[in-house]
Coordinates of C-alpha atoms in Angstrom, one line a residue:
X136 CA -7.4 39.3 -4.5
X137 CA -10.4 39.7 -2.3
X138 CA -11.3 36.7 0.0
X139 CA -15.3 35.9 0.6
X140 CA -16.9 36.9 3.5
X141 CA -16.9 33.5 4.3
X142 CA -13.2 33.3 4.6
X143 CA -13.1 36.3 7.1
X144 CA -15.3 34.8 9.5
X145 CA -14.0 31.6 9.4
X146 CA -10.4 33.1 9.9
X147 CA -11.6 35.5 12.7
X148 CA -13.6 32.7 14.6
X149 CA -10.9 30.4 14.4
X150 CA -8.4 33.3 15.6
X151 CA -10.8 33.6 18.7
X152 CA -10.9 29.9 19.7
X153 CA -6.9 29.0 19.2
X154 CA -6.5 29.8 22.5
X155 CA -8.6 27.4 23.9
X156 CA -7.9 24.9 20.9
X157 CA -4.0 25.3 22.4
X158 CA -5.2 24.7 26.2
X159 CA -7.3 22.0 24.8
X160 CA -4.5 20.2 22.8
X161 CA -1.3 21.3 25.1
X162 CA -2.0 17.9 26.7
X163 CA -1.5 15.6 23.6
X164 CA 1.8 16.8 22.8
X165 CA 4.6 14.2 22.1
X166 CA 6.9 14.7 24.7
X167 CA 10.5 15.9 23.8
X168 CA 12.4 16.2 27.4
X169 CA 12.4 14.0 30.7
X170 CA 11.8 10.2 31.2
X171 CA 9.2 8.2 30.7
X172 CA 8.4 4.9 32.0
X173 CA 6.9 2.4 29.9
X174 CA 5.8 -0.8 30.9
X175 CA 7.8 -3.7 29.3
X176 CA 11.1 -2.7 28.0
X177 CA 14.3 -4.7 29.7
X178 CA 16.8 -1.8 29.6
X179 CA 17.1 2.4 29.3
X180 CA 16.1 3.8 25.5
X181 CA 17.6 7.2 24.8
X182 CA 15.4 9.6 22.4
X183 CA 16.9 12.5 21.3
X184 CA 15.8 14.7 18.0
X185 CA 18.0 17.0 16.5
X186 CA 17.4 20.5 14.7
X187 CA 15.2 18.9 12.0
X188 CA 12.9 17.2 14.5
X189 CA 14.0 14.0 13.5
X190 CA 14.4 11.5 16.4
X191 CA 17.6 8.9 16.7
X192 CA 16.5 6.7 19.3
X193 CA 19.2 4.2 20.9
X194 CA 18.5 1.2 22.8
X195 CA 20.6 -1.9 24.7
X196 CA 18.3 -4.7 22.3
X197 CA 16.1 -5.2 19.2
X198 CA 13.0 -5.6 21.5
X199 CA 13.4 -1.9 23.0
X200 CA 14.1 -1.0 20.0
X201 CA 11.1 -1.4 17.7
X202 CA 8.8 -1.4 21.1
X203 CA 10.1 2.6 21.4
X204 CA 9.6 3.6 17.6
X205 CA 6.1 2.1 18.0
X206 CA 5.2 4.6 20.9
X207 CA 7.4 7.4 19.4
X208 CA 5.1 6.4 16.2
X209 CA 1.9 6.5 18.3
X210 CA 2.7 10.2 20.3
X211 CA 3.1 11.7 17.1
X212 CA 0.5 10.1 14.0
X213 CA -1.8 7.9 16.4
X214 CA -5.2 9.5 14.6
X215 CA -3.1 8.9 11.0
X216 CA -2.4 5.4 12.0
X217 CA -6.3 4.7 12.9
X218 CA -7.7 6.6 9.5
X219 CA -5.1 3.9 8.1
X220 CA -6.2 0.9 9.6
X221 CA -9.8 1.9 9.9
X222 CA -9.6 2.7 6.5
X223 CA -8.1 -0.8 4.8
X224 CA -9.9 -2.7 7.7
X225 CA -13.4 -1.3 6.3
X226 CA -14.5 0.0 9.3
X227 CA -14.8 4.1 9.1
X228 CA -18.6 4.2 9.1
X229 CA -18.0 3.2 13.1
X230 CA -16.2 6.9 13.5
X231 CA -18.2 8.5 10.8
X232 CA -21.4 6.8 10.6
X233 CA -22.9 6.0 7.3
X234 CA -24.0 9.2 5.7
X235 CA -22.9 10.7 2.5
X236 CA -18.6 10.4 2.1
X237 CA -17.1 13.5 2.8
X238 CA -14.8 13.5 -0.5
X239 CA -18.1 14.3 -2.4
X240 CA -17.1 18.0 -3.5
X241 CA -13.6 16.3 -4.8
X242 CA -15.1 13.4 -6.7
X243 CA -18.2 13.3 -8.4
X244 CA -18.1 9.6 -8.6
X245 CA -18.9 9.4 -4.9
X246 CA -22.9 11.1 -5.2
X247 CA -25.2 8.9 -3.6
X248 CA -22.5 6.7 -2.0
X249 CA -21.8 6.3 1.8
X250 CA -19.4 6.0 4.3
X251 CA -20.6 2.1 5.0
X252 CA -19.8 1.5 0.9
X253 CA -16.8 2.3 1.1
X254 CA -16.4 0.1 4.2
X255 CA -18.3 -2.5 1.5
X256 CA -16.0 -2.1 -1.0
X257 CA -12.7 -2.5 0.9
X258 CA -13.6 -5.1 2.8
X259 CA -14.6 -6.9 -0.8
X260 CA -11.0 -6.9 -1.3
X261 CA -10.1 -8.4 1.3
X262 CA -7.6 -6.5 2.9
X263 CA -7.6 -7.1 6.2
X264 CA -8.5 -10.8 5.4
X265 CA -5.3 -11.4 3.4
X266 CA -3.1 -9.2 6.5
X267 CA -4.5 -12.1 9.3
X268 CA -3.6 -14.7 6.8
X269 CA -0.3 -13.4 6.2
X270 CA 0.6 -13.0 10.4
X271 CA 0.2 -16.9 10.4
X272 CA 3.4 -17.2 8.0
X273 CA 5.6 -15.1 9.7
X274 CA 8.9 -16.3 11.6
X275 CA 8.3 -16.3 15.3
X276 CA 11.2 -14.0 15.5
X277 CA 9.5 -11.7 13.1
X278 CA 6.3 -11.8 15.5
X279 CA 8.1 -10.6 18.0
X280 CA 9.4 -7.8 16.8
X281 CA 6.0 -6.8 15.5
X282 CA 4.7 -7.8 19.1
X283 CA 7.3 -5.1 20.5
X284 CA 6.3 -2.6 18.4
X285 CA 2.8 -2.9 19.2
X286 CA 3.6 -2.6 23.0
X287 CA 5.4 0.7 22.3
X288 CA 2.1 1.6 20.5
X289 CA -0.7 0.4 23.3
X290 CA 1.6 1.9 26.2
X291 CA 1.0 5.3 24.3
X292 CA -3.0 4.5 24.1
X293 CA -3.1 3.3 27.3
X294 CA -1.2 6.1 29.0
X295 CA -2.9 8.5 27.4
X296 CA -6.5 7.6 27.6
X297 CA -7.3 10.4 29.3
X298 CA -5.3 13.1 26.8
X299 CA -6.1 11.6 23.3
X300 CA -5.4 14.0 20.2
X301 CA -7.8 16.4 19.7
X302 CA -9.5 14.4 16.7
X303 CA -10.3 11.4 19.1
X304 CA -11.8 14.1 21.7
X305 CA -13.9 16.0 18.9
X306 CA -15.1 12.4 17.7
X307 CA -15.5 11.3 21.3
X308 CA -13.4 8.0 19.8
X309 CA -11.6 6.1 22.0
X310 CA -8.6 3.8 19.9
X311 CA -8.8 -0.1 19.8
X312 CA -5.4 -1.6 21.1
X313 CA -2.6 -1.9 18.4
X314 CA -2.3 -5.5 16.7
X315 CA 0.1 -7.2 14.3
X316 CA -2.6 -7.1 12.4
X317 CA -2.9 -3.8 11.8
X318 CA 0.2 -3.0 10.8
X319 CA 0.0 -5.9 8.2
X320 CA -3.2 -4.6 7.2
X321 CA -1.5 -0.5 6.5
X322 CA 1.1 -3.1 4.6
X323 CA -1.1 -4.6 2.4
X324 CA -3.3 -1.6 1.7
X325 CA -0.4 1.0 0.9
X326 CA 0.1 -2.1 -1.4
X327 CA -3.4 -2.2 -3.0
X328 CA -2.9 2.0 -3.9
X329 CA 0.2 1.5 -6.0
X330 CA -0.8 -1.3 -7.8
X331 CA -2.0 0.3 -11.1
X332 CA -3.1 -3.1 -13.0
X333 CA -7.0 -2.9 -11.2
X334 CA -7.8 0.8 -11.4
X335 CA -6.2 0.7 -15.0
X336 CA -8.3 -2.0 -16.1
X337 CA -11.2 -0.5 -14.7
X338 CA -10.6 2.9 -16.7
X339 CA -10.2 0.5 -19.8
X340 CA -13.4 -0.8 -19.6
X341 CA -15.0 2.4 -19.6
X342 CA -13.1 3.7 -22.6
X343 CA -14.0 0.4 -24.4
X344 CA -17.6 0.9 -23.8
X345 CA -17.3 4.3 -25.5
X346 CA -15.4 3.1 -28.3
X347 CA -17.4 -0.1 -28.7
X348 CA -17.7 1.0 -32.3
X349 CA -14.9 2.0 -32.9
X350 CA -12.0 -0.7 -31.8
X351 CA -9.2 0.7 -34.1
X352 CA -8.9 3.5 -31.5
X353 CA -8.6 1.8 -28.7
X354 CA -5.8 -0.1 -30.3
X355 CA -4.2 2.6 -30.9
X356 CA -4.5 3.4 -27.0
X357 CA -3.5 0.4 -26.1
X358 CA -1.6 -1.1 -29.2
X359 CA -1.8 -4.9 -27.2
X360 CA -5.5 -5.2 -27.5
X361 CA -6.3 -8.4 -29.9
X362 CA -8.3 -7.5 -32.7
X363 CA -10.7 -10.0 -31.8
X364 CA -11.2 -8.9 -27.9
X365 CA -14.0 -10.2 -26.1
X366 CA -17.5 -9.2 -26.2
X367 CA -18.4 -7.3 -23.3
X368 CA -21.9 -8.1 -21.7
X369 CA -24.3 -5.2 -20.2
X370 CA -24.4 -7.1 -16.9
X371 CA -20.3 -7.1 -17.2
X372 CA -20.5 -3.0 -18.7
X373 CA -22.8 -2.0 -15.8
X374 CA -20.6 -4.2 -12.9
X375 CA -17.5 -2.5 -14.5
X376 CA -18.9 0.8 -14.6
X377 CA -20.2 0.6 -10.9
X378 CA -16.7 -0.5 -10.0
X379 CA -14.7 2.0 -11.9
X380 CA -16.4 5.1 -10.6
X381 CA -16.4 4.2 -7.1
X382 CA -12.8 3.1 -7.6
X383 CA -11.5 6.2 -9.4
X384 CA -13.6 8.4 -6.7
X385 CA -11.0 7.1 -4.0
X386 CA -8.2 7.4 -5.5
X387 CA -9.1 10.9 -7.0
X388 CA -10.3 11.8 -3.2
X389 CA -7.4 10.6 -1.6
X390 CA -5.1 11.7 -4.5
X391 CA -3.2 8.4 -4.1
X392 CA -3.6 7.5 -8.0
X393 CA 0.1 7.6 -9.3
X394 CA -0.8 8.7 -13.2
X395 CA 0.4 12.3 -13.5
X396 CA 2.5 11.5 -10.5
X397 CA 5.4 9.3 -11.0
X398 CA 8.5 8.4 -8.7
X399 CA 12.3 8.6 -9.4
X400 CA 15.0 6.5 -8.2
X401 CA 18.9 6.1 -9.3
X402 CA 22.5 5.0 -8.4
X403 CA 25.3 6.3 -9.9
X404 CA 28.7 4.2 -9.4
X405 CA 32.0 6.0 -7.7
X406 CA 33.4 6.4 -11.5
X407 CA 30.6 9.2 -12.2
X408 CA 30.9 11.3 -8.8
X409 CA 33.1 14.0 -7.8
X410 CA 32.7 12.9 -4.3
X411 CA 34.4 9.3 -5.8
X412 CA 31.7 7.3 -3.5
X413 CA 28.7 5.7 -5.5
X414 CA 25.2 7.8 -4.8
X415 CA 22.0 6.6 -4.3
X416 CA 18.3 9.0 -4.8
X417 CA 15.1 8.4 -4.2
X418 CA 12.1 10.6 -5.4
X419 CA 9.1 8.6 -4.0
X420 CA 5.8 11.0 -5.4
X421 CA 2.9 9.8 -3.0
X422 CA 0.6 12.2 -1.8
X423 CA 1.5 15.4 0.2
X424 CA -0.3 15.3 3.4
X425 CA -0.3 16.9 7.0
X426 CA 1.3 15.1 8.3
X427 CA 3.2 13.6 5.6
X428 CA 3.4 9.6 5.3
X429 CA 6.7 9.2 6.2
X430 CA 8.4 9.6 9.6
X431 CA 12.2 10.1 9.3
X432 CA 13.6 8.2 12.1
X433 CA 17.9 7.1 13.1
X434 CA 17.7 3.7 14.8
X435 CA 20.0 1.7 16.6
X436 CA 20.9 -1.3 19.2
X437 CA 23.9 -1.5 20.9
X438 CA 24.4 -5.8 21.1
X439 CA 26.6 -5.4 18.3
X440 CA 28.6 -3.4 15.6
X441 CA 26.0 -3.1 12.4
X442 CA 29.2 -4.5 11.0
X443 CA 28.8 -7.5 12.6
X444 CA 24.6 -7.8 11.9
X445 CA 23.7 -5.6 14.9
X446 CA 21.2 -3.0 13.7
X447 CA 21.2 0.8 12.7
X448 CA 19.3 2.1 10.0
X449 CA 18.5 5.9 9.1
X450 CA 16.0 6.7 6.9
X451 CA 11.8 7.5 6.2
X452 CA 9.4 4.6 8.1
X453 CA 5.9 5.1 7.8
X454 CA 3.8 5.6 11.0
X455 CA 2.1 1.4 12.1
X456 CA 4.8 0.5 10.7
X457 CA 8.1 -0.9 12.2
X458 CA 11.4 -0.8 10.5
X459 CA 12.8 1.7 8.1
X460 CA 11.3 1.4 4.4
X461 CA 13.5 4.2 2.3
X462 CA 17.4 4.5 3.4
X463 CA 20.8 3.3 5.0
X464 CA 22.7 1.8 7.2
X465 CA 26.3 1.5 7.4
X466 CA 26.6 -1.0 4.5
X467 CA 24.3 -0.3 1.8
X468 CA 21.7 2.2 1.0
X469 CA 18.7 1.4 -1.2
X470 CA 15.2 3.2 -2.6
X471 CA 12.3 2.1 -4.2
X472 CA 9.8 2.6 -7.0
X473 CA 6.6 1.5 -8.0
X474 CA 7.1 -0.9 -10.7
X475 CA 3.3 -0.9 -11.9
X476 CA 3.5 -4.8 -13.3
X477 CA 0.4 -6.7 -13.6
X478 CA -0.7 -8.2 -10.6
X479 CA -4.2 -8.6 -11.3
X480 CA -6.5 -10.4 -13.3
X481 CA -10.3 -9.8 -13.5
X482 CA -12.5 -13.1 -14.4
X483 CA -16.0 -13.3 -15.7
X484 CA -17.8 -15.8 -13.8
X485 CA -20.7 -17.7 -15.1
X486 CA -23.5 -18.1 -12.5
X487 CA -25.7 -21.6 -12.1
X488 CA -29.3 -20.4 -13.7
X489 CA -31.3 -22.4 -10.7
X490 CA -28.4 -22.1 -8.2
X491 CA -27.5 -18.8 -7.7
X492 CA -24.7 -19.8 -5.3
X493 CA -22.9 -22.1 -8.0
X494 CA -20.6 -20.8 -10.7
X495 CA -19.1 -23.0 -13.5
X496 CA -15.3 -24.0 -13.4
X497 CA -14.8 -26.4 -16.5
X498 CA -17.8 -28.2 -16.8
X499 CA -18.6 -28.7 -13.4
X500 CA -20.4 -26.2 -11.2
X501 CA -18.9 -25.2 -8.0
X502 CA -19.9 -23.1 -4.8
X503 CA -19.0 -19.7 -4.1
X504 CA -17.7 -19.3 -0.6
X505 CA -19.5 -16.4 1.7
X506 CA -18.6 -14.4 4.6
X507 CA -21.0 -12.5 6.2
X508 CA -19.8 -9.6 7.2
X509 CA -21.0 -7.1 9.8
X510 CA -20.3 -2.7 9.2
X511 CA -20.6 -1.0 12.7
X512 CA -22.1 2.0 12.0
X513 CA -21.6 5.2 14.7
X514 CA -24.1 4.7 17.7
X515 CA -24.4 0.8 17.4
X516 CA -26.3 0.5 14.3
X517 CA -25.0 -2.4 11.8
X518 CA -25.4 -3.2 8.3
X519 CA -25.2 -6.9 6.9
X520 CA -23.1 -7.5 4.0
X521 CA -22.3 -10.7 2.1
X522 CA -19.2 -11.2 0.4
X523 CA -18.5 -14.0 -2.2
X524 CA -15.6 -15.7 -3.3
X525 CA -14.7 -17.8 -6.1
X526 CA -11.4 -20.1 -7.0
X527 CA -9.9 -16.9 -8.3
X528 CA -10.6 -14.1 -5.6
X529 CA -13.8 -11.7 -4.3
X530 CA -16.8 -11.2 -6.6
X531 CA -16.2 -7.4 -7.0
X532 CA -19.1 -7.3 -9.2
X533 CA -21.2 -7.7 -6.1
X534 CA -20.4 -3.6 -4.9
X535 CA -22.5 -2.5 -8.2
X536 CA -25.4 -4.6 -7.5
X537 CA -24.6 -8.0 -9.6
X538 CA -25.9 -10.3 -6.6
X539 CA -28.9 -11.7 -9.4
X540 CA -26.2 -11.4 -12.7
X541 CA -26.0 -14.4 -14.5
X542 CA -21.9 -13.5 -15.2
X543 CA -20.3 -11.6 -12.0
X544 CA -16.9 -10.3 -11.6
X545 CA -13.9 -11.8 -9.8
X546 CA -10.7 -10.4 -9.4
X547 CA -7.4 -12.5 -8.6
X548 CA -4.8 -10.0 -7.1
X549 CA -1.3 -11.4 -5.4
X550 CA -1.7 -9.3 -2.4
X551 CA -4.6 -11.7 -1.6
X552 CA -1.9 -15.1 -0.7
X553 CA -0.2 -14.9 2.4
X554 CA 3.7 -13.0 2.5
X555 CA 6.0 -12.2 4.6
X556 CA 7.4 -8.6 3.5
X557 CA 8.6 -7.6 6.8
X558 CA 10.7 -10.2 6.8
X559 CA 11.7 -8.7 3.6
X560 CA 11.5 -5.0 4.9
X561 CA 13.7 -6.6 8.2
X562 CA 16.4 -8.4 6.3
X563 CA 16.9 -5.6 4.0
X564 CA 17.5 -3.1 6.7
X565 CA 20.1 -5.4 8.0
X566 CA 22.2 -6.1 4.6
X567 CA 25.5 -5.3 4.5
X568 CA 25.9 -6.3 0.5
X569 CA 24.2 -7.1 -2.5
X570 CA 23.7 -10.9 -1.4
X571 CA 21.7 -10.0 1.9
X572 CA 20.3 -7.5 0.1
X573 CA 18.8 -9.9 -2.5
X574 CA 17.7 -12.2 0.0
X575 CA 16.1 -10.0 2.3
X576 CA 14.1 -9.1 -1.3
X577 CA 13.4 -12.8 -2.2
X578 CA 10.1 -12.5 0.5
X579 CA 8.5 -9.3 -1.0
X580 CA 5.0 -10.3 -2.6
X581 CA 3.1 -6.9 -3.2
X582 CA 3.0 -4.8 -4.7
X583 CA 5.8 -5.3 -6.9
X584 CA 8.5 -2.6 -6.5
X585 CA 11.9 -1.7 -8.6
X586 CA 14.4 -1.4 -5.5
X587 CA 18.1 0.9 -6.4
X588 CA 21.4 -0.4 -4.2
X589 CA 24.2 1.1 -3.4
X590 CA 27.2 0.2 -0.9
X591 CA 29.9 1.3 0.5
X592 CA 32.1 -0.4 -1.4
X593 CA 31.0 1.4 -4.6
X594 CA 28.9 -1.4 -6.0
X595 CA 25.7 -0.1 -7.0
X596 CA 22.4 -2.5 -8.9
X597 CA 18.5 -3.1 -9.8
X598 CA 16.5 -5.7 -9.2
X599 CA 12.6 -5.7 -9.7
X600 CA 10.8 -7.6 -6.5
X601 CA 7.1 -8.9 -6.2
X602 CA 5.1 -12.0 -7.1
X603 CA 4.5 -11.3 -11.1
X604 CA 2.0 -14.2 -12.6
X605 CA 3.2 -16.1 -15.2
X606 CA 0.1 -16.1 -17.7
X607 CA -0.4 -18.9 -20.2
X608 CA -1.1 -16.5 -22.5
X609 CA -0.8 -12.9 -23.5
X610 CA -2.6 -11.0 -20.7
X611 CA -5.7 -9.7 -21.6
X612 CA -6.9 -6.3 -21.0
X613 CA -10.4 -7.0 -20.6
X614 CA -12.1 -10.1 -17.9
X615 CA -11.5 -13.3 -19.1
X616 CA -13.2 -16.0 -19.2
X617 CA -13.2 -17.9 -15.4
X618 CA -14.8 -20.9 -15.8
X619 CA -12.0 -21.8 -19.1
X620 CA -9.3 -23.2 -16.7
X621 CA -6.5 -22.0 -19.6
X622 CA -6.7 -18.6 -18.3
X623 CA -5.8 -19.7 -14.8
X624 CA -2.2 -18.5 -13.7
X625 CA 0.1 -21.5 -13.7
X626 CA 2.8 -20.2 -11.5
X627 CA 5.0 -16.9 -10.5
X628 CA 8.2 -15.5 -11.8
X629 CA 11.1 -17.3 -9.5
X630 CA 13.1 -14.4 -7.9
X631 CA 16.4 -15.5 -9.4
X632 CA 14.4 -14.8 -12.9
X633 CA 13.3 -11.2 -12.3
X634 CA 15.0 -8.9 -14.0
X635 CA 18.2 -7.3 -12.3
X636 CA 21.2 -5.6 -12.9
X637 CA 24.9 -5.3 -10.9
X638 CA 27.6 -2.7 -11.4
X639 CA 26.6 -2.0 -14.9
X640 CA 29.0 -1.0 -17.9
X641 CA 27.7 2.4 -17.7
X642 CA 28.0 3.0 -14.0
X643 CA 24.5 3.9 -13.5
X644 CA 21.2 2.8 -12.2
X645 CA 17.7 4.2 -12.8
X646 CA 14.1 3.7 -13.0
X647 CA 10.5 6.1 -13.3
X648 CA 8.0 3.9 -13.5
X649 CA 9.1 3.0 -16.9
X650 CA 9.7 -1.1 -18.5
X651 CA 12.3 -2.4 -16.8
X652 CA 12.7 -4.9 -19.5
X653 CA 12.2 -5.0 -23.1
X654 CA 9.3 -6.4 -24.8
X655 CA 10.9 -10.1 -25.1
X656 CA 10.3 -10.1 -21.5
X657 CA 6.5 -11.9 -21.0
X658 CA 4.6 -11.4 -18.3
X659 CA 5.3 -7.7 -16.6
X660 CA 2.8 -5.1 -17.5
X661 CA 0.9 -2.9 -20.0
X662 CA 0.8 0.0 -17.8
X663 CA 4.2 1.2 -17.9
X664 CA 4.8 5.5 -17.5
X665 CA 5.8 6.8 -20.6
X666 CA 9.8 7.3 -21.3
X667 CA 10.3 10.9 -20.8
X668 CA 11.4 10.6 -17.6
X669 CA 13.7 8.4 -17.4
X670 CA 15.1 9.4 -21.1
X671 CA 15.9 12.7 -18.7
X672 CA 17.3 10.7 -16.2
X673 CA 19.8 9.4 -18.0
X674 CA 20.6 12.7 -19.8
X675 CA 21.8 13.9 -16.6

């Protein structure tokens, strides 16, 4: 096949700077060999990565600990862990400025839409907002670990000022210093991309709209839609619309949408291996990047025998991130799966005809809450934003012009309340059975995730974790009605009443995005993944 002239060019240029692109890099490679001082840790951390580049770092306490996997972090992904903060933060036009968003050519639903909407629109959300909140309910133990870690991170910005990656260099960007924040925010965001319920209820409004006329076929799409669903507005249709397109853009350009995608995950117990051990997989299908999401890291402190709660964990963490999220320690081994349960609802809000900053909870009108908020553009320019809130969540509406709509869309997402998953994440690590491994998952929030155990003792389980709202009634699939207090969630799912499973008849574990439950179990989802998957699973 014959490449364009183009492609020549491009290949011979590039072959003619690499040289210089080397000598201009060579500086802002990690360092593999010699010692290093960093500022802040009480005792000697040995690194040392073996022939698949993956580092096992040892250290005499916790604190050196996480404060060396958040500089070994920071030498290796420290532009990936700004586009990931920057990014969920709502602040990228400041690197990029605010023209057209690159992803263009990959998404036609980004034409005519800027770097400072997208800014807009996450920061609609509110998910750096409902990261800040969630750093005020931590443990102080568990703020100091996330402290430590964010040393390790700043000594790396800080010693390197001068010898940045090559991306800060070409951008002539210089990195803020790492906060707890941040990392919570990366938590909360990775959350907001697996959590199907908004983007699917977004795509169901625009296949209503074209089957307006003809319901029976959406009801065949979605065999849970009431024969008597509610009329849709054209303000509500064109917010929708406005939403939808922007929202499937990003997920299309940063291929994060899990439809088409799927992940895997299964235990079998000691009875159905050769090896006569129980076996634990995990097949987590995000996106394949350069570099990829997860780092593959061997951590350990010496205080104490893992045995005896010390800590030592191997397994995939994800760069901003302390702790290990996918693997195994000496006890127990676990994996996760998205479990794509409704955590969202989307309200229609009726607007105050005089009072535009009054919407109507019962039969009392109430004021929306605003934030102004401020996008740094690149060289110092700012745009002003306001963003409103109601009882339920952000007016989302607002992002497709619905500032002067008498009805404007809210959405109510569990991400938004304050939760402590890395005390979760933390705990879990630790474990050294199924009871510390279900009460490390009693403080995950969002999204909500179908975790697989297995132990050393052969035991292997299930057990579905997140905040699922318990409805009052059947969930809808369009925006209900926000000023009828009946639609209102009443509560969450207790833990102890999510559905789980421990050394099974069968001797096996598994889950593929499917229901986790049968249909005489309210509350969890429309959105499930077909069957086929795990039907071949469990052929195997």
């Amino acid at each position: 096949m014959e490449l364009p002239k183009s492609g020549f060019l491009l290949t011979g240029f590039s072959a003619l700077l690499r040289p210089f692109i080397h000598l201009l890099d060579k500086g802002s490679l990690p360092k593999y060999h010699g010692e290093l001082a960093i500022a802040g840790l009480k005792n000697r951390v040995q690194a040392r990565w073996d022939r698949f580049a993956i580092p096992h770092v040892f250290a005499a306490n916790e604190h050196d600990l996480f404060l060396a996997q958040g500089f070994l972090h920071a030498q290796e992904r420290l532009w990936q862990m700004e586009m990931s903060r920057r990014l969920f933060s709502g602040r990228m036009a400041e690197i990029f400025g605010d023209f057209s968003l690159p992803w263009r050519d990959l998404s036609t639903q980004f034409r005519g839409r800027s770097c400072a909407d997208l800014d807009y629109f996450l920061r609609l959300l509110g998910i750096r907002a409902a990261a800040v909140a969630s750093l005020d309910v931590l443990p102080e133990q568990d703020q100091l670990r996330l402290r430590a870690y964010c040393d390790g991170v700043n000594h790396y910005i800080e010693q390197c000022a001068r010898k940045l990656p090559w991306e800060f260099r070409l951008l002539r960007h210089e990195p803020e210093l790492w906060r707890a924040e941040d990392t919570l925010t990366i938590g909360k965001g990775l959350g907001f991309l697996l959590s199907t319920a908004l983007f699917t209820r977004l795509n169901l409004i625009a296949i209503a709209e074209r089957l307006k006329d003809e319901p029976e076929k959406l009801r065949t799409l979605y065999p849970s839609y009431p024969d008597d669903g509610p009329t849709i507005t054209r303000s509500i249709r064109d917010q929708m619309s406005g939403l939808w397109q922007f929202a499937s853009g990003l997920l299309a350009a940063t291929d994060w949408h899990p439809a088409g995608n799927g992940s895997n995950n299964w235990a079998i117990a000691p009875s159905r291996s050769t090896s006569g051990s129980a076996i634990l997989c995990n097949d987590p299908h995000l996106r394949m990047t350069l570099p990829s999401i997860w780092y593959l890291m061997h951590l350990k402190h010496d205080t104490s025998t893992a045995e005896q709660g010390g800590y030592e964990v191997w397994g995939a963490s994800i760069p901003g991130i302390p702790y290990i999220q996918l693997g195994h320690n000496r006890c127990i081994a676990w994996g996760m799966t998205a479990a794509v349960c409704d955590d969202v609802e989307i309200y229609r809000e009726k607007v105050h005809p005089l009072e535009p900053d009054c919407y109507l909870v019962g039969y009392r009108w109430r004021k929306f809450k605003t934030r102004r908020e401020l996008i740094g553009i690149r060289r110092g320019r700012q745009l002003e934003r306001i963003v409103r809130w109601s009882r339920h969540g952000p007016i989302i509406g607002d992002f497709s012009g619905a500032q002067n709509s008498r009805e404007v869309l809210s959405i109510r997402w569990t991400a938004h309340e304050p939760s402590r998953e890395s005390v979760g994440l933390y705990e879990v690590n630790r474990a050294r059975d199924w009871r510390e491994f279900q009460d490390g998952l009693r403080h995950h929030g969002s999204p909500s995730l179908n975790f697989v155990y297995a132990d050393r003792g052969g035991n292997i389980g299930y057990t579905l974790a997140g905040k699922i709202p318990r409805r009052p009634e059947v969930p809808s699939l369009l925006p209900v009605e926000g000023w009828n207090e009946r639609n209102d969630w009443s509560d969450y799912i207790p833990f102890e009443e999510l559905p789980r499973i421990y050394n099974p008849p069968d001797g096996a574990v598994a889950t593929a995005n499917n229901r986790v439950a049968d249909s005489g179990y309210p509350y969890l989802s429309h959105f499930f993944e077909p069957p086929h998957r795990i039907r071949g699973i469990r052929q195997l």
